Short mmCIF file of C-alpha atoms in Angstrom, two decimals:
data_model
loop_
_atom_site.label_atom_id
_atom_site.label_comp_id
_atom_site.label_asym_id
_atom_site.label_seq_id
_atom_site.Cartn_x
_atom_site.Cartn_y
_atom_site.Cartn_z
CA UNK A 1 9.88 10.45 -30.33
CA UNK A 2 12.12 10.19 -27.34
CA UNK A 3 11.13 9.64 -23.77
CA UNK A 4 12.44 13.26 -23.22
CA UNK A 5 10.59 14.97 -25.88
CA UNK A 6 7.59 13.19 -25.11
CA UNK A 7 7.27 14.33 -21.02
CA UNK A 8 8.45 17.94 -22.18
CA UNK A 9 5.50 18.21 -25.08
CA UNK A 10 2.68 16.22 -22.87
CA UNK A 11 3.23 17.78 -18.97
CA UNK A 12 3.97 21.34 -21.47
CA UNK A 13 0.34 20.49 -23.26
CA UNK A 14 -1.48 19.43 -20.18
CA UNK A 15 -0.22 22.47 -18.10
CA UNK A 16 -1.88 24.76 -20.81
CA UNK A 17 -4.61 23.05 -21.21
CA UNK A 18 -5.38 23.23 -17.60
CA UNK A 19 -3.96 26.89 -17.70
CA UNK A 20 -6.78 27.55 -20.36
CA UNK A 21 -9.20 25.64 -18.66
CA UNK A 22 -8.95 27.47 -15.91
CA UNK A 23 -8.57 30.81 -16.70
CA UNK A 24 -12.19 30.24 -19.23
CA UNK A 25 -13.98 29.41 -15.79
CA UNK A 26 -13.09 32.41 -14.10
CA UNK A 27 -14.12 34.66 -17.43
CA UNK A 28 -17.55 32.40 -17.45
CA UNK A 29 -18.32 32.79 -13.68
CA UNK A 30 -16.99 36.55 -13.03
CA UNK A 31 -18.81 37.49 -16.34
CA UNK A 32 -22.08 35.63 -14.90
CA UNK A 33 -21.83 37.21 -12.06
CA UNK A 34 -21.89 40.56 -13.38
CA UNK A 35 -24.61 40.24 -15.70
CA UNK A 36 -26.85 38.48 -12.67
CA UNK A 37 -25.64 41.49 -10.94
CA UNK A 38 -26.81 44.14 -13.82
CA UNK A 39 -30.32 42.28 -14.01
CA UNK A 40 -31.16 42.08 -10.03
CA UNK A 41 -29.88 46.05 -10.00
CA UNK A 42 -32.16 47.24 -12.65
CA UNK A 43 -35.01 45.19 -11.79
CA UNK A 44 -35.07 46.86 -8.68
CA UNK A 45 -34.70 50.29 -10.02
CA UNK A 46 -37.19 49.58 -12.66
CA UNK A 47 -39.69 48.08 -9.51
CA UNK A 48 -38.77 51.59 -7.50
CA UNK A 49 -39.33 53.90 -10.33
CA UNK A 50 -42.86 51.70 -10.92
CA UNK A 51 -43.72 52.89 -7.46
CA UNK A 52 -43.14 56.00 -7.71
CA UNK A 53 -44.62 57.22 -10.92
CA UNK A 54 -48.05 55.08 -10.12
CA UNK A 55 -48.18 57.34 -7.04
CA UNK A 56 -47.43 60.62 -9.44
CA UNK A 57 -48.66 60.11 -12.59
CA UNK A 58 -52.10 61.91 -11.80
CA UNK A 59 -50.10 64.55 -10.67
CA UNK A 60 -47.55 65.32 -13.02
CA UNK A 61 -47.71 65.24 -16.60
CA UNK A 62 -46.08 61.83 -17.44
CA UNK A 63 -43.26 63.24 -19.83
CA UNK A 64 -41.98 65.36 -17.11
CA UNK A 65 -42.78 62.45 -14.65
CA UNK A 66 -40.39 60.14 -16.55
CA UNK A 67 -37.57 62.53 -17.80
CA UNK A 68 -36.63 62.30 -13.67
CA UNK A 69 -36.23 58.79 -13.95
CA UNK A 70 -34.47 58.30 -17.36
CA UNK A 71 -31.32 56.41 -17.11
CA UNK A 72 -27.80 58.38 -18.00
CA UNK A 73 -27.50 55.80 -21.17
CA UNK A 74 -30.78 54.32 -21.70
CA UNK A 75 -34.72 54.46 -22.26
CA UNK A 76 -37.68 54.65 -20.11
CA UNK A 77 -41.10 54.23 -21.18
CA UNK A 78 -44.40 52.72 -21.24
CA UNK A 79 -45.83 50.63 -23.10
CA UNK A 80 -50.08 49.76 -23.39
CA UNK A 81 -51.44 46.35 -24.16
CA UNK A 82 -51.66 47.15 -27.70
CA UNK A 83 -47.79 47.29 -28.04
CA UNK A 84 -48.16 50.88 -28.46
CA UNK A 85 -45.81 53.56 -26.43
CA UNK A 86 -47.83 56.27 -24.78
CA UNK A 87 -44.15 57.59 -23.62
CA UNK A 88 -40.87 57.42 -24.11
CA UNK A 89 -38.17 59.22 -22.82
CA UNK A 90 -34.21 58.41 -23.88
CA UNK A 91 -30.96 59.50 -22.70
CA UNK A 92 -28.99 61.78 -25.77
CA UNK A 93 -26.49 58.33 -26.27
CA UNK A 94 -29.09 55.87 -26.55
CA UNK A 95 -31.80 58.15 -28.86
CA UNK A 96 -31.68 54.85 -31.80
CA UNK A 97 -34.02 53.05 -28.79
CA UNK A 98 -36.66 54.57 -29.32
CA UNK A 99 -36.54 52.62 -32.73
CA UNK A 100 -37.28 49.49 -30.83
CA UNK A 101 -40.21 47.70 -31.32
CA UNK A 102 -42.19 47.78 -28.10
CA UNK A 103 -43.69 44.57 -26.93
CA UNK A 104 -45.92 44.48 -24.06
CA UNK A 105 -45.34 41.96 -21.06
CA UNK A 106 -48.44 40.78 -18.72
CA UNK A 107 -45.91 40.33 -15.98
CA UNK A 108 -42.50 41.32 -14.75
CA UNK A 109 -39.93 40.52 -17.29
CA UNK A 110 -36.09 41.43 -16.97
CA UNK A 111 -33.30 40.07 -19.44
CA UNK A 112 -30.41 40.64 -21.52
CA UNK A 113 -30.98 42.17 -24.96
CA UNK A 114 -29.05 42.74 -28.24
CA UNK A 115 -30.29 46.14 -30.48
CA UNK A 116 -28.25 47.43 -33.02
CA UNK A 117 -25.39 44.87 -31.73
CA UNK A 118 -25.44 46.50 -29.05
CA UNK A 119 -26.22 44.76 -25.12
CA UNK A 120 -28.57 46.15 -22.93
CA UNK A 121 -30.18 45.01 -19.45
CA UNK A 122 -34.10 45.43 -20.05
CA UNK A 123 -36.40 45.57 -17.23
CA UNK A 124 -40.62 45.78 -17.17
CA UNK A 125 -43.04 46.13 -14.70
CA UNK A 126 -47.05 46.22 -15.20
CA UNK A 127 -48.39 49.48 -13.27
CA UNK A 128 -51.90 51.29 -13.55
CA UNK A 129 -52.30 54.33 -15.97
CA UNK A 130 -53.76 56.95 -15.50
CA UNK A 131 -57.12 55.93 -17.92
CA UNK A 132 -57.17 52.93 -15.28
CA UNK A 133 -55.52 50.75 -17.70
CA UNK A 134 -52.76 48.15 -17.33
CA UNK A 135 -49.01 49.31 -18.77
CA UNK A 136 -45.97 48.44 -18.88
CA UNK A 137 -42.70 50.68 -17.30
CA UNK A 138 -39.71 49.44 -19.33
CA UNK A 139 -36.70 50.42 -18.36
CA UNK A 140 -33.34 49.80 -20.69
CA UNK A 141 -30.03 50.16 -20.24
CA UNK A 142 -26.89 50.08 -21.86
CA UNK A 143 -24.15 47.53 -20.41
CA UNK A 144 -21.32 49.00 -22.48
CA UNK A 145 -19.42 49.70 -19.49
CA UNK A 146 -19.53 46.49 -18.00
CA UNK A 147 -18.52 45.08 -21.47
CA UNK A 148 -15.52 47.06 -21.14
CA UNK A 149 -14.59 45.67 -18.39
CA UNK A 150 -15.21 42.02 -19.13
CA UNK A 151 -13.32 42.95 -22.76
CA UNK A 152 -10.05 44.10 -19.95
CA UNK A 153 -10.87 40.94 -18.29
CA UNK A 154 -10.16 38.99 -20.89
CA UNK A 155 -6.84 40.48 -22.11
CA UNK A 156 -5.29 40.13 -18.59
CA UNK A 157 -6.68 36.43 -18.65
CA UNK A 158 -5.25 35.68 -22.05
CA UNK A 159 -1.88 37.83 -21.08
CA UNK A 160 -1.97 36.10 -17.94
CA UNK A 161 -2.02 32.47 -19.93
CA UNK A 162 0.84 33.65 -22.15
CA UNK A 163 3.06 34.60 -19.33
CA UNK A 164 2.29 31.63 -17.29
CA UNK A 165 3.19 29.39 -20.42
CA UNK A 166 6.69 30.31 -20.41
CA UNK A 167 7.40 29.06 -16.54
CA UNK A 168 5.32 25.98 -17.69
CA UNK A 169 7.54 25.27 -20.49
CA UNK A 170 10.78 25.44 -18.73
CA UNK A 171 10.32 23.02 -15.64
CA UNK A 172 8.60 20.89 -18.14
CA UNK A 173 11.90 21.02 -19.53
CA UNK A 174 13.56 20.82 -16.36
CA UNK A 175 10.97 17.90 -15.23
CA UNK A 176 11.89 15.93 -18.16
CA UNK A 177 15.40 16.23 -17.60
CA UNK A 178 15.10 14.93 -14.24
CA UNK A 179 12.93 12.23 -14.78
CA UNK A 180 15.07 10.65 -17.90
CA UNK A 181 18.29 11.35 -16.17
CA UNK A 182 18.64 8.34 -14.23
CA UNK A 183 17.20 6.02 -17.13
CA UNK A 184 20.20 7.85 -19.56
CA UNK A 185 22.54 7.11 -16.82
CA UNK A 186 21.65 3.27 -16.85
CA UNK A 187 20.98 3.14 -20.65
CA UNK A 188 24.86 4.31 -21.01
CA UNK A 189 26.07 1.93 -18.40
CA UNK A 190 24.52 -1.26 -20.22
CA UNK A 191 26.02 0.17 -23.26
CA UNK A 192 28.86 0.33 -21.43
CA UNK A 193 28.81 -3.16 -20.12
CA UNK A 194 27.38 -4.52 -23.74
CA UNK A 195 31.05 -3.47 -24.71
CA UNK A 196 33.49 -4.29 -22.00
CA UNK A 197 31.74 -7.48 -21.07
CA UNK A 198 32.89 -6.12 -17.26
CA UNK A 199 29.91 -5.27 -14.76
CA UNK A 200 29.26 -2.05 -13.62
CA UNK A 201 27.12 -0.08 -11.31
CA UNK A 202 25.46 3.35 -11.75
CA UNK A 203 26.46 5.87 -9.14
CA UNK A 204 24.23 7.94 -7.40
CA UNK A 205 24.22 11.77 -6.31
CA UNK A 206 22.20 13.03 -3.26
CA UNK A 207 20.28 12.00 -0.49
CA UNK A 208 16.82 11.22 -2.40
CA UNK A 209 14.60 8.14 -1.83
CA UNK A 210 11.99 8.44 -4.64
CA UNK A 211 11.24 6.01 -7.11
CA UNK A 212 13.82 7.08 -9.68
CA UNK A 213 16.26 6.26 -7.01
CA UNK A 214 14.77 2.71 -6.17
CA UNK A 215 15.04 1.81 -9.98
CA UNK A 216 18.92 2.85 -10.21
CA UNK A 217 18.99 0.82 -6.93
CA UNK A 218 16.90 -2.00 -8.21
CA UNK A 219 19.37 -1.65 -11.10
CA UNK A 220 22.33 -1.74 -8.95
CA UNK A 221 20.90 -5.30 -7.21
CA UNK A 222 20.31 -6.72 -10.18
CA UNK A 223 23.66 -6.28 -11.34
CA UNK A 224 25.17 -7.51 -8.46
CA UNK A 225 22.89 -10.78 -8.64
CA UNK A 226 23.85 -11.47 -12.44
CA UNK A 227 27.77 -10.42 -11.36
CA UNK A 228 27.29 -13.05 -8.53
CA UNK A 229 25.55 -16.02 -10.72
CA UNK A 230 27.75 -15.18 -13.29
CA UNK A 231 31.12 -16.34 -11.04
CA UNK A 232 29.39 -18.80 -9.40
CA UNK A 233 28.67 -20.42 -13.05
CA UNK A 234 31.99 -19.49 -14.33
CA UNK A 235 33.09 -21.30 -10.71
CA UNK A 236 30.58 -24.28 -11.66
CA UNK A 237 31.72 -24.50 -14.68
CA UNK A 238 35.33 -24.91 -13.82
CA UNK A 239 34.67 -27.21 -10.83
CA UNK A 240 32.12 -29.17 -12.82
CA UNK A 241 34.88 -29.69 -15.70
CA UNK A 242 38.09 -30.58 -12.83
CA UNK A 243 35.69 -33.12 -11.02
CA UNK A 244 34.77 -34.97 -14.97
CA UNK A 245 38.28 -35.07 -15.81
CA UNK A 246 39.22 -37.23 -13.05
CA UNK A 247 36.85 -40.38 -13.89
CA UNK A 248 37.60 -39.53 -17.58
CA UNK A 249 41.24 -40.12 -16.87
CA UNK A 250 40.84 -43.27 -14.95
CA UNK A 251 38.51 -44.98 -17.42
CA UNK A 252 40.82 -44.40 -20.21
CA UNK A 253 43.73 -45.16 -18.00
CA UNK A 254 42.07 -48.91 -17.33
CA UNK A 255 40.65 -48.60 -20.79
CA UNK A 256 44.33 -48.80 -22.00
CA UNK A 257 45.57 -51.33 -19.97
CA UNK A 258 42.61 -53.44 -20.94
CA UNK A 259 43.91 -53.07 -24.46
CA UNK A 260 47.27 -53.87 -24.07
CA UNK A 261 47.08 -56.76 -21.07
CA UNK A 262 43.32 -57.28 -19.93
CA UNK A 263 43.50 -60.46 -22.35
CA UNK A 264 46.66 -61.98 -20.77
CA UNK A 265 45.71 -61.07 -17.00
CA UNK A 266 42.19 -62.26 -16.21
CA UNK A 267 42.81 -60.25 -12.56
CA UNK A 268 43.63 -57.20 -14.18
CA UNK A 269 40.66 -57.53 -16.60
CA UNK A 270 37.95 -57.53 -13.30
CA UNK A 271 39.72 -54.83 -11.55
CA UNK A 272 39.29 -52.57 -14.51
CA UNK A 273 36.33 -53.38 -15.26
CA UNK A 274 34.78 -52.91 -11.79
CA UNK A 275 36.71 -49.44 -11.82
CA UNK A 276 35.63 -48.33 -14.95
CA UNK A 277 32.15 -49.35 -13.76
CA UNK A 278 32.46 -47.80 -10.19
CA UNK A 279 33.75 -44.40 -12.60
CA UNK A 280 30.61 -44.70 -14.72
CA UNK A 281 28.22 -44.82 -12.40
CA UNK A 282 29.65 -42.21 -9.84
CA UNK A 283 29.74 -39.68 -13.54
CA UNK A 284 26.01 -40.67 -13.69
CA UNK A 285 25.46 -39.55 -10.62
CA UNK A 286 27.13 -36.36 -10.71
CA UNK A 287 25.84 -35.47 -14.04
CA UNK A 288 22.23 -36.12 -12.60
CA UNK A 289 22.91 -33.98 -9.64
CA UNK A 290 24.39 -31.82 -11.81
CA UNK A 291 20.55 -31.11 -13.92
CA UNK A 292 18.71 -30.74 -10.50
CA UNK A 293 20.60 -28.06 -9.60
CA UNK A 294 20.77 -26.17 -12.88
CA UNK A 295 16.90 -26.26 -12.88
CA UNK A 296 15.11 -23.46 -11.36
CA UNK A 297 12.99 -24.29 -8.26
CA UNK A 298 9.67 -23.50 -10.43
CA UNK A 299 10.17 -26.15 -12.49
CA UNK A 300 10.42 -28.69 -9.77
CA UNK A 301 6.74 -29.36 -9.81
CA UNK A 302 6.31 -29.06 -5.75
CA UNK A 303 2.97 -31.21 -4.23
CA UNK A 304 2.49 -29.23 -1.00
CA UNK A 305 0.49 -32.56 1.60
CA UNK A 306 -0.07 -33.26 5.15
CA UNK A 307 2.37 -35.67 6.33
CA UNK A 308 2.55 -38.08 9.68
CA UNK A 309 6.38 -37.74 10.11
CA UNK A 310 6.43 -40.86 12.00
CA UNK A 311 5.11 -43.04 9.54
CA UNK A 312 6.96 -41.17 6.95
CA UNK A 313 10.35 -41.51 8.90
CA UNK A 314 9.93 -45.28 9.51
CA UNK A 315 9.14 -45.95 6.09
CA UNK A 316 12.22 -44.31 4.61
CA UNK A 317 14.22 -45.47 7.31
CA UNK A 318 13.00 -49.43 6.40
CA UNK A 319 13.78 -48.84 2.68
CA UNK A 320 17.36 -47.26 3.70
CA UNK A 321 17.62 -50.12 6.15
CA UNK A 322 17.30 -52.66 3.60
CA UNK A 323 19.59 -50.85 1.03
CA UNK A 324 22.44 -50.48 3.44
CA UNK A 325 22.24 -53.13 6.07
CA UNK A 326 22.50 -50.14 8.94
CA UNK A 327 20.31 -49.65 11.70
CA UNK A 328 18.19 -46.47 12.34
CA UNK A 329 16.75 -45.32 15.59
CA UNK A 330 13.56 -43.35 15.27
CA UNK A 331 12.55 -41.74 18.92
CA UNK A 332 9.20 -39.79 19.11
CA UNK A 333 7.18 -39.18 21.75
CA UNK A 334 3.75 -37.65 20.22
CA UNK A 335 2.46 -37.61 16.73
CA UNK A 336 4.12 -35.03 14.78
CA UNK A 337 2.34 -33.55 11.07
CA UNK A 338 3.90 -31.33 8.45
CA UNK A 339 3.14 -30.24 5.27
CA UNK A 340 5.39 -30.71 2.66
CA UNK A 341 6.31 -32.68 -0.70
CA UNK A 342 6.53 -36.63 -0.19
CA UNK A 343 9.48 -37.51 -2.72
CA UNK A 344 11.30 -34.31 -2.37
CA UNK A 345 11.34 -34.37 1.79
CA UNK A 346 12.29 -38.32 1.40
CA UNK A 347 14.96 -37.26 -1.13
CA UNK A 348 16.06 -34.73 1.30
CA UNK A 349 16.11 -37.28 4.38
CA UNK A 350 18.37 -40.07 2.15
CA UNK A 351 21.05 -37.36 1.52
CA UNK A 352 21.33 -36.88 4.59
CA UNK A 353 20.66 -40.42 5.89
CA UNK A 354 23.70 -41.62 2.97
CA UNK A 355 26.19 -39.06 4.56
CA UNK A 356 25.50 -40.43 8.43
CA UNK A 357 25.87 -43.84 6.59
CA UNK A 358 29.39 -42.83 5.04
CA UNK A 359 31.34 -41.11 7.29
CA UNK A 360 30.05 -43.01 10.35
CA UNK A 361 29.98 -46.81 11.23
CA UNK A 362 27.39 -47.13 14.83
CA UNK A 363 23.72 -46.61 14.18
CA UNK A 364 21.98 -43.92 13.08
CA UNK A 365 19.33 -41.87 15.43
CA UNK A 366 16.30 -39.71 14.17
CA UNK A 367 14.42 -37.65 16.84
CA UNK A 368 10.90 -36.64 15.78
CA UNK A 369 9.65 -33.75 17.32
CA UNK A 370 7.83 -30.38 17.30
CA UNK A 371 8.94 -26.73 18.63
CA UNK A 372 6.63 -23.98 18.04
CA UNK A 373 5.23 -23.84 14.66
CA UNK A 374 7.59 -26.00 13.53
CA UNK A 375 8.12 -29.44 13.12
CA UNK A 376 11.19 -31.24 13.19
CA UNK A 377 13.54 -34.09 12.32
CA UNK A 378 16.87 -34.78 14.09
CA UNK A 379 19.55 -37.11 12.42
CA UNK A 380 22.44 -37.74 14.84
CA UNK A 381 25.57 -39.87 13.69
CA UNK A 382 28.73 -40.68 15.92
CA UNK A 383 31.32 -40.19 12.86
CA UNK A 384 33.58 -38.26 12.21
CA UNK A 385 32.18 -35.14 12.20
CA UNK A 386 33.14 -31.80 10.66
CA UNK A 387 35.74 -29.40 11.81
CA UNK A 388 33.45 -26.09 12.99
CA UNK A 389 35.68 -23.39 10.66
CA UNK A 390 34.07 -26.07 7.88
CA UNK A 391 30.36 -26.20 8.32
CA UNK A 392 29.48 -22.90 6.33
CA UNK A 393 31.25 -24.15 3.12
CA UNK A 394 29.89 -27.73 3.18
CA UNK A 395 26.60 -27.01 1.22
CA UNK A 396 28.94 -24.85 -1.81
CA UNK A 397 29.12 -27.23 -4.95
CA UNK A 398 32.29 -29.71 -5.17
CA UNK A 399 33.03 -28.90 -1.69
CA UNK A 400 34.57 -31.33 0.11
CA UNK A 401 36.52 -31.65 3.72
CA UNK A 402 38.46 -34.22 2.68
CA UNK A 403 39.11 -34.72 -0.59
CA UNK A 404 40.85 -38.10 -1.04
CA UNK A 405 38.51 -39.40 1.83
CA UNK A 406 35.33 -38.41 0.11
CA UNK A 407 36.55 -39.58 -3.18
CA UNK A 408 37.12 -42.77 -1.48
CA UNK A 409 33.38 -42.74 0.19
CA UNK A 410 32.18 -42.25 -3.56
CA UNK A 411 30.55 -39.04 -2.83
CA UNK A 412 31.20 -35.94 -5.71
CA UNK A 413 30.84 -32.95 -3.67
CA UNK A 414 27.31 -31.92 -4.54
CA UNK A 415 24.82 -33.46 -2.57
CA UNK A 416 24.67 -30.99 0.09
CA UNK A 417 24.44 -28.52 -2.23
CA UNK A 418 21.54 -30.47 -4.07
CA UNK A 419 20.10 -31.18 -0.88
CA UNK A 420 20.09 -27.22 0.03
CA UNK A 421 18.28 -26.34 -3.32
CA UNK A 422 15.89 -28.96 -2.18
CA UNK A 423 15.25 -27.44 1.28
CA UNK A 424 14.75 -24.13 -0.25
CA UNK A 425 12.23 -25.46 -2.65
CA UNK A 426 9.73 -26.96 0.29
CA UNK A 427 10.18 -24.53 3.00
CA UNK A 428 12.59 -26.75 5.21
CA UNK A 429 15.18 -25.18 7.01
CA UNK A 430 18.50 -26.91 7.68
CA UNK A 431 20.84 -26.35 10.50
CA UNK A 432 24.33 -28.49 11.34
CA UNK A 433 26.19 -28.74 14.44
CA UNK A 434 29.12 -31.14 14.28
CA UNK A 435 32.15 -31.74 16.52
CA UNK A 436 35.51 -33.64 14.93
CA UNK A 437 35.32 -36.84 15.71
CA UNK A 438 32.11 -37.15 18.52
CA UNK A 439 29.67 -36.95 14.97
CA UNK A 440 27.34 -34.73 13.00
CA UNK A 441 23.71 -33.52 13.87
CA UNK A 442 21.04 -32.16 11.08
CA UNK A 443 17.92 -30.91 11.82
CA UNK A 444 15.12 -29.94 9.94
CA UNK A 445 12.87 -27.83 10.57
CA UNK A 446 9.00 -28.56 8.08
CA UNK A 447 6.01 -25.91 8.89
CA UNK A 448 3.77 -27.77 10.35
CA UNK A 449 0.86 -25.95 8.99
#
C-alpha cells in the first residue's frame, strides 16, 4: 500500500474510532445520569408518600388513601411480610403490574426493573399498618419516557458520527496529500537525477519551517555535499592522473635511453638511474599520500593522550635534526600539556617542519606556548614565504605556488592538504601568516584539556 493510502486509511480510522469513542461516553454518562436521576426522584416520592399515608391510614380507608398517590403510569401498593398485597392501586397504562409478583423488602430498596420488557424505576419503603404490622409501600414507575429520549439521544449521536465522518475523511485526504507531497517531490527529482546523471535541487513554495521543510532542506544539503565531493573527485582524479604522468614520462624517457646508450655511457647510465630512482620514490610518496587522504577520518584509529609539548617538540625536533642536518630552536617558557594523538601530531609537526626545511636555508624556530584553553606550537622559517593572495589555496590538493620550484624541492602538492585532513582528525587548528621573502609562520593550536 502506498505511503498516501496508508495516512488517508489510518488518521481516517483513528478519527472514527475516537469519533465513536467519544460519542459512546457521552450516551453512557448522560444515560447514567438520568437513570441516577429517576431513582433519587422516586425514592423520595416513594419516602414522602410513606409519610403521609402512615399518618392517614387510620383515617382513611387505604384504597382511597392510595388512589391519591398513584403515579400517572405506574403502581402503588403494599406489600406484608408474607409477600402478600393487602393493596394495590395502578394507573389505566400500567394495569399488567399488578401481575407482578410482590416480594417484600426488610429495608429501603430502590432499583431499575424489567416486566414484560418493559423498564421501570421501583421504589420501597417499610411503614407501620394499620394491624401494627410492618409493610412495605412500593412504588413503580414506568421510564418509557426517559427511554424515548435516550432512544433520540442516540440517533443524533450516531447521525452526529456519520456527519462528522465525512469532514474526517477529506482532510485525511488533504493531510495525506500534504504530508507525501514533499517526499513525491524528492522521489521525482532522484528519478530525475538517476536519469540525467546532472544534480538537482527540489524547490520550495512558502514561508514554512516544519519538519517536512527541514527534510527537502536536508535534501537540498545533501545534494550540494555529493555535487561538491563529486567535482572535487572528478578534480582529484584529473590532478591525481596529470601529476603520475609526469614521473611516468621521465622514467620511460631514461628507461629508453638506458636501452639504447646506458651500456656505452657509464655517466649516462648513473644519471638515469638516480632519476628514475628519485621518480620512483617521489610516485611512492604521492601514491601513499594519496590513500591517507582518500580514507575517511574514522578509520584513522585516533589515540586521544596527555602530552608534555616540550618533551614532545624536542624529541621530534632531534629525530628531524639528525635526518636533515638543520638546526631547530625550541623557546618555552613554562610547561605546556595537550591532549592529542602522538604519531598523528608528530606527523603533523614533520610536514610542516619538511616545508620550513625546503623552502628556507637559516634555522628553524618553534615557540611553545599556551593562550586560553589552548595550547600552542609556533614554527617560524626565514624563507621564502608565500605571496598573501596564495595562502587560502595552499592546503587544496596538487596545489602548488611554484610549480617548477616545488617540483625541484621534490614536494607533489599534497602534503598540506594531507596535513589539513590530519589537523581535522585531532582537533588542531592551523593558521598561516607568511610574507614573500621575510618567511612563513604556522601555528597550531591542541586543546589543552
Amino acid at each position: 500500500m502506498r505511503l498516501r493510502n496508508k495516512i488517508n486509511l489510518y488518521t481516517a480510522v483513528l478519527f472514527i474510532f475516537l469519533l465513536i469513542l467519544m460519542n459512546v461516553a457521552i450516551y453512557l454518562v448522560f444515560s447514567n445520569m438520568i437513570m441516577t436521576n429517576e431513582l433519587d426522584r422516586t425514592k423520595a416520592e416513594t419516602e414522602k408518600i410513606a409519610k403521609d399515608v402512615s399518618d392517614a391510614v387510620n383515617q382513611i380507608a387505604p384504597n382511597n388513601l392510595l388512589r391519591a398517590y398513584v403515579p400517572i403510569d405506574g403502581m402503588v401498593q403494599i406489600v406484608g411480610e408474607t409477600n402478600k398485597k393487602s393493596s394495590t392501586i395502578t394507573s389505566h397504562s400500567e394495569n399488567p403490574l399488578k401481575d407482578r409478583k410482590p416480594i417484600f423488602y426488610p429495608g429501603e430498596k430502590s432499583e431499575i426493573i424489567t416486566y414484560n420488557q418493559k423498564k421501570y424505576v421501583f421504589a420501597s419503603n417499610p411503614i407501620i399498618w394499620t394491624d401494627g404490622s410492618i409493610v412495605n409501600l412500593q412504588i413503580t414507575k414506568s421510564i418509557h419516557t426517559t427511554e424515548e429520549m435516550l432512544g433520540i439521544l442516540r440517533i443524533v449521536l450516531i447521525a452526529v458520527t456519520i456527519i462528522a465522518m465525512i469532514p474526517v475523511l477529506i482532510s485525511s485526504s488533504i493531510l495525506s496529500n500534504l504530508i507525501t507531497r514533499p517526499i513525491r517531490s524528492m522521489i521525482d527529482t532522484m528519478k530525475e537525477i538517476q536519469q540525467s546523471g546532472q544534480f538537482k535541487r527540489i524547490s520550495f513554495k512558502g514561508k514554512s519551517k516544519d519538519e517536512l521543510v527541514e527534510m527537502g532542506e536536508t535534501f537540498n544539503h545533501m545534494i550540494d555535499l555529493l555535487q561538491t565531493n563529486f567535482e572535487k573527485q572528478e578534480q582529484f582524479v584529473s590532478n591525481a592522473s596529470h601529476e603520475l604522468k609526469t614521473p611516468l614520462t621521465i622514467i620511460e624517457s631514461y628507461a629508453d635511453l638506458l636501452k639504447r646508450r646506458g651500456m656505452e655511457r657509464p655517466d649516462l647510465f648513473d644519471e638515469s638511474i638516480e632519476a628514475i630512482h628519485s621518480e620512483a620514490i617521489r610516485m611512492g610518496e604521492m601514491t601513499e599520500q594519496l590513500l591517507l587522504l582518500a580514507k575517511h577520518q574514522e578509520q584513522w584509529n585516533i589515540k586521544l593522550e596527555k602530552i608534555n609539548l616540550i618533551e614532545f617538540m624536542a624529541e621530534s625536533a632531534k629525530v628531524f635534526q639528525n635526518a636533515y642536518h638543520r638546526n631547530i630552536e625550541i623557546h618555552s617558557k613554562d610547561e605546556v600539556f595537550a591532549t592529542s594523538d602522538v604519531q598523528k601530531l608528530k606527523q603533523l609537526l614533520f610536514i610542516f617542519l619538511d616545508n620550513a626545511r625546503k623552502y628556507s636555508d637559516e634555522f628553524i624556530a618553534v615557540y611553545i606556548g599556551k593562550t586560553g584553553n589552548e595550547a600552542y606550537v609556533r614554527i617560524e622559517d626565514r624563507g621564502i614565504g608565500i605571496p598573501k593572495n596564495e595562502l587560502e589555496k595552499v592546503f587544496d590538493r596538487f596545489y602548488r605556488v611554484d610549480k617548477a620550484r616545488t617540483r625541484k624541492q621534490g614536494g607533489s602538492g599534497l602534503g598540506l592538504s594531507v596535513a589539513k585532513e590530519i589537523a581535522d582528525a585531532i582537533h588542531v587548528r592551523i593558521e598561516m601568516n607568511s610574507l614573500e621573502g621575510r618567511g612563513t609562520t604556522v601555528t597550531l593550536f591542541l586543546p589543552s584539556k
